[in-house]
Structures are given as C-alpha cells and as structure tokens.
CSV table of C-alpha atoms in Angstrom, one decimal:
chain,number,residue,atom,x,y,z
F,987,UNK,CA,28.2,151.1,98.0
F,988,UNK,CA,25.0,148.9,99.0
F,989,UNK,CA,24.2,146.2,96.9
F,990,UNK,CA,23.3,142.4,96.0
F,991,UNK,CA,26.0,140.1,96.6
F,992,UNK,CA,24.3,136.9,96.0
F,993,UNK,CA,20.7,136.7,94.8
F,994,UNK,CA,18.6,133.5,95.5
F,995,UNK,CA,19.4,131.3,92.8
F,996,UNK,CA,23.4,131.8,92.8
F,997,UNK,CA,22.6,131.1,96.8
F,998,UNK,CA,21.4,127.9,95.7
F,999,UNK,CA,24.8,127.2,93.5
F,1000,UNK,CA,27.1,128.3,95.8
F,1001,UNK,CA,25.3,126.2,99.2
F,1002,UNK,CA,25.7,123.4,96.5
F,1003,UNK,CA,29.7,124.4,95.8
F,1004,UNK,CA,29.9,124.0,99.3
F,1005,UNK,CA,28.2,120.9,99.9
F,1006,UNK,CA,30.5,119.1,97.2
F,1007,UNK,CA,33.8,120.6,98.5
F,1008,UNK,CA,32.8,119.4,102.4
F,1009,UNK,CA,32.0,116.3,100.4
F,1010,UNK,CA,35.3,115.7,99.0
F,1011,UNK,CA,37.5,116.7,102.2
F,1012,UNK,CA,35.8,114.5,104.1
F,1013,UNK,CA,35.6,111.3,102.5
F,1014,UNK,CA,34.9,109.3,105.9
F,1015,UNK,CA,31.4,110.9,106.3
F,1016,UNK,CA,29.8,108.9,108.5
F,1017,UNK,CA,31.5,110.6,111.4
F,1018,UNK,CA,30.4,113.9,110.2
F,1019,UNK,CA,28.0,116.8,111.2
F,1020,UNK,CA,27.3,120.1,111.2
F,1021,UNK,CA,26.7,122.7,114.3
F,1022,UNK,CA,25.1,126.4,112.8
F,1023,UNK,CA,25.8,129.1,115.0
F,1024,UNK,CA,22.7,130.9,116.5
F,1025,UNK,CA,21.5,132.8,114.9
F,1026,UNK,CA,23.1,133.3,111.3
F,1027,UNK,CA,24.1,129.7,110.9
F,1028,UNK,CA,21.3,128.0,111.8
F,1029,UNK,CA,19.5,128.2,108.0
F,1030,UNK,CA,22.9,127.6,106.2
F,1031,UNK,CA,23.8,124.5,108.5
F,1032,UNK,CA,20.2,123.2,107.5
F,1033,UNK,CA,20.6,123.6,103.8
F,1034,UNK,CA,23.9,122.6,103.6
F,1035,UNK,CA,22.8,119.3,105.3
F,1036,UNK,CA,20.4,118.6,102.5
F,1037,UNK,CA,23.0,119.2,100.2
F,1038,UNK,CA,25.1,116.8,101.7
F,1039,UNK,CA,22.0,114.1,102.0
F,1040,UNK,CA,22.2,114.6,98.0
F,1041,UNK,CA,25.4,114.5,97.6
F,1042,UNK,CA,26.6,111.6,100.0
F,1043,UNK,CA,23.2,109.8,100.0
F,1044,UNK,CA,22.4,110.0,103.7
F,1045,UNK,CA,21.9,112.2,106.3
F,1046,UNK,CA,24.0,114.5,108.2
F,1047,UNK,CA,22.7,115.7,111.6
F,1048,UNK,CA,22.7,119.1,112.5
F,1049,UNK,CA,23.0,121.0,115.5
F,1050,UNK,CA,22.3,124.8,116.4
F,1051,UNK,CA,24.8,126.2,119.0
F,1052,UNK,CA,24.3,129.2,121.1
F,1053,UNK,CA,27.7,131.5,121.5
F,1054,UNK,CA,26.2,134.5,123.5
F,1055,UNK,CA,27.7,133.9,126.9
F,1056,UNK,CA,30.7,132.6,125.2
F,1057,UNK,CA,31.6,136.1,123.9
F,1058,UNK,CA,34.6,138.1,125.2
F,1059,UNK,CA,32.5,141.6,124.9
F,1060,UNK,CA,30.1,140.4,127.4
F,1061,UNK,CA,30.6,143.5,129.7
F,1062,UNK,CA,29.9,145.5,126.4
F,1063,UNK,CA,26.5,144.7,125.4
F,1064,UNK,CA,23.1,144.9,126.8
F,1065,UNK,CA,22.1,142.0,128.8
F,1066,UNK,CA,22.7,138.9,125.6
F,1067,UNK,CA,19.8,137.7,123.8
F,1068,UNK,CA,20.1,134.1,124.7
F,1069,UNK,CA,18.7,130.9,121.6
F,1070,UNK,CA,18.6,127.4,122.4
F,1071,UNK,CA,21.6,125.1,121.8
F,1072,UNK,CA,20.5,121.6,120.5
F,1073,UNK,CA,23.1,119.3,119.8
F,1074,UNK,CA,21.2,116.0,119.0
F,1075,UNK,CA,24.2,114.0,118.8
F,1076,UNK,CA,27.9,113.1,120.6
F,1077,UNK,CA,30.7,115.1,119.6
F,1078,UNK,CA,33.5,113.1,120.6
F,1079,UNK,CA,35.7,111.6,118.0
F,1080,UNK,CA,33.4,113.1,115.2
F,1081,UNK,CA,34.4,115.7,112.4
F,1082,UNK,CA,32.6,118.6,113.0
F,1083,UNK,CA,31.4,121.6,110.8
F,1084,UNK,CA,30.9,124.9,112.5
F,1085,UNK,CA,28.7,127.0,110.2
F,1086,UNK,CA,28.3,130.9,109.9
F,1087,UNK,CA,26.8,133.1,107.6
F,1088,UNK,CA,29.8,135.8,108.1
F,1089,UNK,CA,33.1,136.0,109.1
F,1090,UNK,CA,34.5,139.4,110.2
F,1091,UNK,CA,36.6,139.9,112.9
F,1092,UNK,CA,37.0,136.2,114.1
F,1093,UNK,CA,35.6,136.2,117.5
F,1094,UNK,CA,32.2,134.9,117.5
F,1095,UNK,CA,34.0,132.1,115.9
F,1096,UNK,CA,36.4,131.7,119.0
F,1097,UNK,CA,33.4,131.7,121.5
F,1098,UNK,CA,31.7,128.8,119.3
F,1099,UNK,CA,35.0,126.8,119.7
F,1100,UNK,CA,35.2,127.6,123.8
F,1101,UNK,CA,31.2,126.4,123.6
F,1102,UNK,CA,32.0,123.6,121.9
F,1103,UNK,CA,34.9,122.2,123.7
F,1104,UNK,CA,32.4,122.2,126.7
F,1105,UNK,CA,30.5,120.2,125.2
F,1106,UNK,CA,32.6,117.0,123.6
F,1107,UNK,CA,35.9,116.8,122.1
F,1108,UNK,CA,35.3,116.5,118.5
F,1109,UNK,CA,37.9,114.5,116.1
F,1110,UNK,CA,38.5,117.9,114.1
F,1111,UNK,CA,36.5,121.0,113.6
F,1112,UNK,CA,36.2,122.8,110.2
F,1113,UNK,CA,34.6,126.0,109.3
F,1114,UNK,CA,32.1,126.6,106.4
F,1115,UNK,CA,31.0,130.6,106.1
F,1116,UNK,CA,28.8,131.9,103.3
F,1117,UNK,CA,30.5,135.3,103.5
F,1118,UNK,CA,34.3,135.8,104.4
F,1119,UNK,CA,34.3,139.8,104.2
F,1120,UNK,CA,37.9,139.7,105.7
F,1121,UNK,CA,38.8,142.1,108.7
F,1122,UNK,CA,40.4,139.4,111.2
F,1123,UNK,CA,41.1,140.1,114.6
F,1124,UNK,CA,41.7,136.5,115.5
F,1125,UNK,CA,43.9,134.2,113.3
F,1126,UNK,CA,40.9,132.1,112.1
F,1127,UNK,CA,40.1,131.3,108.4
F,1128,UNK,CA,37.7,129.5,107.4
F,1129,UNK,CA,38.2,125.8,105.3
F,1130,UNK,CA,34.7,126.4,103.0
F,1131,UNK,CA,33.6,129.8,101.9
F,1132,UNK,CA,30.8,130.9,99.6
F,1133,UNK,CA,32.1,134.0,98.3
F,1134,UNK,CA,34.9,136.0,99.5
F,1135,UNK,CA,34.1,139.6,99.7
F,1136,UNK,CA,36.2,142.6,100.2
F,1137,UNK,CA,34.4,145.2,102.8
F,1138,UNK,CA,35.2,148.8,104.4
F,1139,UNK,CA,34.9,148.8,107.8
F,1140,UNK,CA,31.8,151.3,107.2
F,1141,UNK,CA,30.0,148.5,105.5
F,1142,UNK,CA,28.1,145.2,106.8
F,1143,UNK,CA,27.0,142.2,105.0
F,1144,UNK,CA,23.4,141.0,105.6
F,1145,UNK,CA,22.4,137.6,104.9
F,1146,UNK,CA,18.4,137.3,104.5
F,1147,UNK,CA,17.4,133.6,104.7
F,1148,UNK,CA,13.9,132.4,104.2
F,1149,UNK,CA,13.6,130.6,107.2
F,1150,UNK,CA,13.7,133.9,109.0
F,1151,UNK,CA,11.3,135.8,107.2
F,1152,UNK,CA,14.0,137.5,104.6
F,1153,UNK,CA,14.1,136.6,100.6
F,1154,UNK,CA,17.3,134.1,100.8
F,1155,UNK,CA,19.5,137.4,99.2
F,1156,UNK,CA,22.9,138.9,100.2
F,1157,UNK,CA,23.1,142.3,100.1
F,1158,UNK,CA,26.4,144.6,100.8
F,1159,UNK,CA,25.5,147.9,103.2
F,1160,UNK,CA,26.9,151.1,104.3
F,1161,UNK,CA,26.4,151.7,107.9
F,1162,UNK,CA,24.6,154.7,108.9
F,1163,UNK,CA,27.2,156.5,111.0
C-alpha cells in the first residue's frame, strides 16, 4: 500500500501538537533546546523551534548532530556520508530534545545518544519523532510523536521537507524487493 500519511497542512498541525506538548512537559524552558539528527531531523528541529518561539515567546536554539560514525553497522555500509554537527550551545545541565523524522528499529537513535554524551552531559534528554512506524530493535520510545504509524517490514516511510527540495508530505511506500 503506498500512500500520503500526512499532507502539508496537517504537517503544519501536528509540528504545532508537538510544540505545545514539549511546551507543557517542560515548563522550566529556559534550559531547553533541541539537537535534529542529520539528516532527517534537521528541518523538523527547525520548525519545531519556531513553534516553540510561538508558543513560549522566546527562542529555542537548535543544533544539527551528525550520527554516522556513531552507528553500530559501520562495517556494513559503504564508506558513511559524513554532515556537519553544529551544536551552538553547552549541553551540560540543559534538557535536551533529540529530533528525528522516523523511528524504526531504534538504533540511529542509540548512536545520537553515544554522540551526544561525547559532547556534554545534558540534564535529561527527550525524544520528539514525526513518525514512529514501530519495529524496535532497541528498547527506545519516543516522549513526542506526530503520528504513530503501523508499517510492514516491506514498507518505508519518507518524509519530504521543503528545506530539502521535497513538498513537506509524508508518504507510506512499498519497497521494491
């Protein structure tokens, strides 16, 4: 089955839905800030930032964090395509946000926490997905999800943001096998 799971303007809602529920688990949000994984994250970290700036009335820094040579299937992929990590801010003692677009088996996840803690030692970390299409391999969940969506292991999710030349849809796939 391919299809749309979320189409631009229920994006918009549901990066809203977000904003308010990081909002309102994290009253104290001066300490907070958000780090999108390269390369998925990246757009929804930056949106959900503005969100936030709405919401909370002031800003919420962002960084973009690089997992590549932080994965445990190193030895099974061709030579990592490496992005820049820019974390313009300390992460000790704050409450960081680690932002995907989609969380599968768990593991990209578990290098951006073995990147992270070599670079600070954050308060607490929480994790914000747009897509949770289940599948776990790692006993990670996620504390803010956009839409939870059941998937066959013969199917991938692809997030299309604007910022990287896509049309800010969701769309539901079958791999080719």
């Amino acid at each position: 089955m391919n299809g749309v799971l979320l189409e631009p303007q229920v994006l918009v809602r549901t990066i809203a839905r977000m904003a308010h529920e990081i909002a309102e688990r994290n009253p104290q949000s001066q300490g907070l800030a958000l780090v999108g994984i390269q390369k998925g994250g990246v757009a929804l970290a930056g949106r959900l930032s503005a969100a936030l700036e709405r919401v909370l009335g002031h800003a919420i820094p962002v960084g973009l964090l690089d997992v590549a040579m932080y994965r445990d299937d190193l030895d099974r992929r061709a030579a990592p395509s490496l992005m820049p990590t820019e974390i313009p801010f300390g992460l000790d003692g704050r409450t960081i946000v680690l932002v995907d677009d989609v969380l599968f088996s768990g593991r990209t996840v578990r290098a951006a926490l073995d990147a992270l803690a070599d670079l600070g030692r954050p308060r607490r970390i929480q994790l914000a997905v747009l897509v949770d299409r289940g599948h776990r391999e790692l006993p990670i969940r996620a504390d803010f999800v956009g839409k939870n969506v059941p998937t066959s292991l013969q199917q991938r999710v692809d997030v299309r943001w604007v910022e990287d030349g896509g049309d800010d849809t969701v769309l539901l796939q079958e791999v080719a096998s």
